[in-house]
Amino acid sequence: MFPIEFTRSLQEILPASEAEELCAALEAPSPVSVRYNPYKITDEAPGRAVPWCRYGRYLKERPSFTLDPAFHSGAYYVQEASSMFIGHLYEQAMARIGRNRDAGLRILDLCAAPGGKTTLLATLAGLENIVVANEVIRARAMTLADNVRKWGLGNVVVTNNDPAHFAGLQEYFDVIAVDAPCSGEGMFRKDLQAREQWSPENVRLCAQRQRRILSDIWGSLKPGGILLYSTCTFNRTEDEENIAWLVDQYDCEPIEVELDPAWGIVRSEEAGICTFRFYPHRVEGEGFFAAVLHKADGKVRLRTPKPRRTILVPLPRPAATVVGRWFGQPEHMCFAQAGDNIYGYYGESYPMVKVLSESLSVVYSGVLAGQLFGGKLRPEHPLALFHDLASDSAPSVRLGLEEARQYLRKQEIDVSLLQEGINLVRYGELPLGWIKRIGHRANNMYPKELRIATL
Ligand code: SAM
């Protein structure tokens, strides 16, 4: 059962018969979809294609993702299909403004946990650009960082800040995605709590919060930059009315987006800006709303925030050579140290990462490689999951399904399979983590906080 005021509010957006169809769809099971990682899976991925996302696939049923080692290797991300549309908007908008081939782009995903849009944007942006994935709630920022490490591209900086903290980064980002916290009407069939917590008052509070978030962040978008706004709710208060408010408050311009009518997405315009609605009775996905706009071009004042403190220190050449051996293309990387931890960054992005880590509360960035002991690198887990780990960095041990699950549970592995020292554990070709053999013993280095529960 849905709250009565919610069913009534649907009359504002749909004819009565269609509102009934929508309610019926919201009682039906959700489709299952995943988005695969093209940096880790080069073969054609199984499943039926999600029309608006070339890496999206619908699955016939929901498998146990937890028991699938490929899931833990970052080969795919479980993401509902409608929200993958942000990738289409990003690509279309960048092509429209002629910046789809640019390098050095700064993309901010402001409300990023658990990381669906972040991993999508990081994939589409490419390695020569950087995605700042921010999440205001600390525990959720930690989950976001886990998912970023698992995805393993090395072009993401995870931060844990309130939107207001970005005030020091004026006109800094080329793209800002605001996937706003909302009343969640579009998730009613997946998330029963969203149904229980829904009220007209909560819709109003959500809309106010969304406006606060948008006004906090608007100054950080470069003139000429792109704003992607989305919610997973149907009401106009949090969707179109916020877009109209934005146009009223700030200098916004429309961006044209091409759409195949067969996809079933409802496209409209609000205050001249393209908007997109996903209704579960029309598309195979959850309820979703998205809009894309352009900050009117003006003079970009290149302002770099004042550094507060220096955290990252470039690694001296001899040490960088040792660490570089673990990377497929060290010539494209820059290595820096924060305390004992050594991180790898794509060369072009290092100066940006340095500025960001001096202005924001950074939880994770680049690729955590490990620490140096006696001139040797002790590798950390994120390095194993980095997509461009050097193939000869350590001997590999390939495990079958059951043994791979044992490894992920941090259980023992047959020591005779291992060579002395550090070994890379793979499931098929997909790296899962490290294990160290010391004589007749093996030290399973899989992080204990990530281990899967024993059934
Ligand atoms: N983009 C995410 C994804 O694709 O996986 C989902 C984001 S979810 C819709 C909205 C996020 O906004 C939540 O993680 C929530 O913690 C965060 N949030 C809550 N209050 C916020 C606020 N006042 N400012 C910014 N973010 C907030």
Coordinates of C-alpha atoms and ligand atoms in Angstrom, one line a residue, residues 77 79 109-117 135-137 140 163 179-181 209 213, ligand 1:
Y77 CA 28.8 -2.8 -10.4
Q79 CA 23.3 -0.5 -10.5
D109 CA 30.0 13.9 -8.1
L110 CA 28.7 15.8 -5.0
C111 CA 26.3 13.2 -3.4
A112 CA 28.2 10.1 -4.4
A113 CA 27.8 7.2 -2.0
P114 CA 27.6 4.3 -2.6
G115 CA 29.3 5.1 -5.9
G116 CA 27.0 4.1 -8.8
K117 CA 27.3 7.4 -10.7
E135 CA 29.8 12.1 0.4
V136 CA 28.8 14.1 3.4
I137 CA 28.0 11.1 5.7
R140 CA 28.8 6.2 3.6
P163 CA 28.5 20.9 0.0
D179 CA 22.3 13.1 -7.4
A180 CA 20.3 14.7 -4.7
P181 CA 19.1 13.1 -1.5
R209 CA 17.6 20.8 1.1
I213 CA 22.8 22.0 -2.0
Ligands
SAM1 N1 24.9 9.0 -6.4 C1 24.8 7.9 -5.6 C2 25.0 6.6 -6.4 O1 24.7 6.7 -7.6 O2 25.4 5.6 -5.9 C3 23.5 7.9 -4.8 C4 23.4 9.1 -4.0 S1 22.0 9.2 -2.9 C5 20.7 9.5 -4.0 C6 22.1 10.8 -2.2 C7 23.3 10.9 -1.3 O3 23.3 12.3 -0.7 C8 23.4 10.0 -0.1 O4 24.6 9.3 -0.1 C9 23.3 10.9 1.1 O5 24.0 10.5 2.2 C10 23.8 12.2 0.6 N2 23.3 13.4 1.4 C11 22.4 13.4 2.4 N3 22.2 14.7 2.8 C12 23.1 15.5 2.1 C13 23.3 16.9 2.1 N4 22.7 17.7 2.9 N5 24.2 17.3 1.2 C14 24.8 16.5 0.3 N6 24.6 15.2 0.3 C15 23.7 14.7 1.2

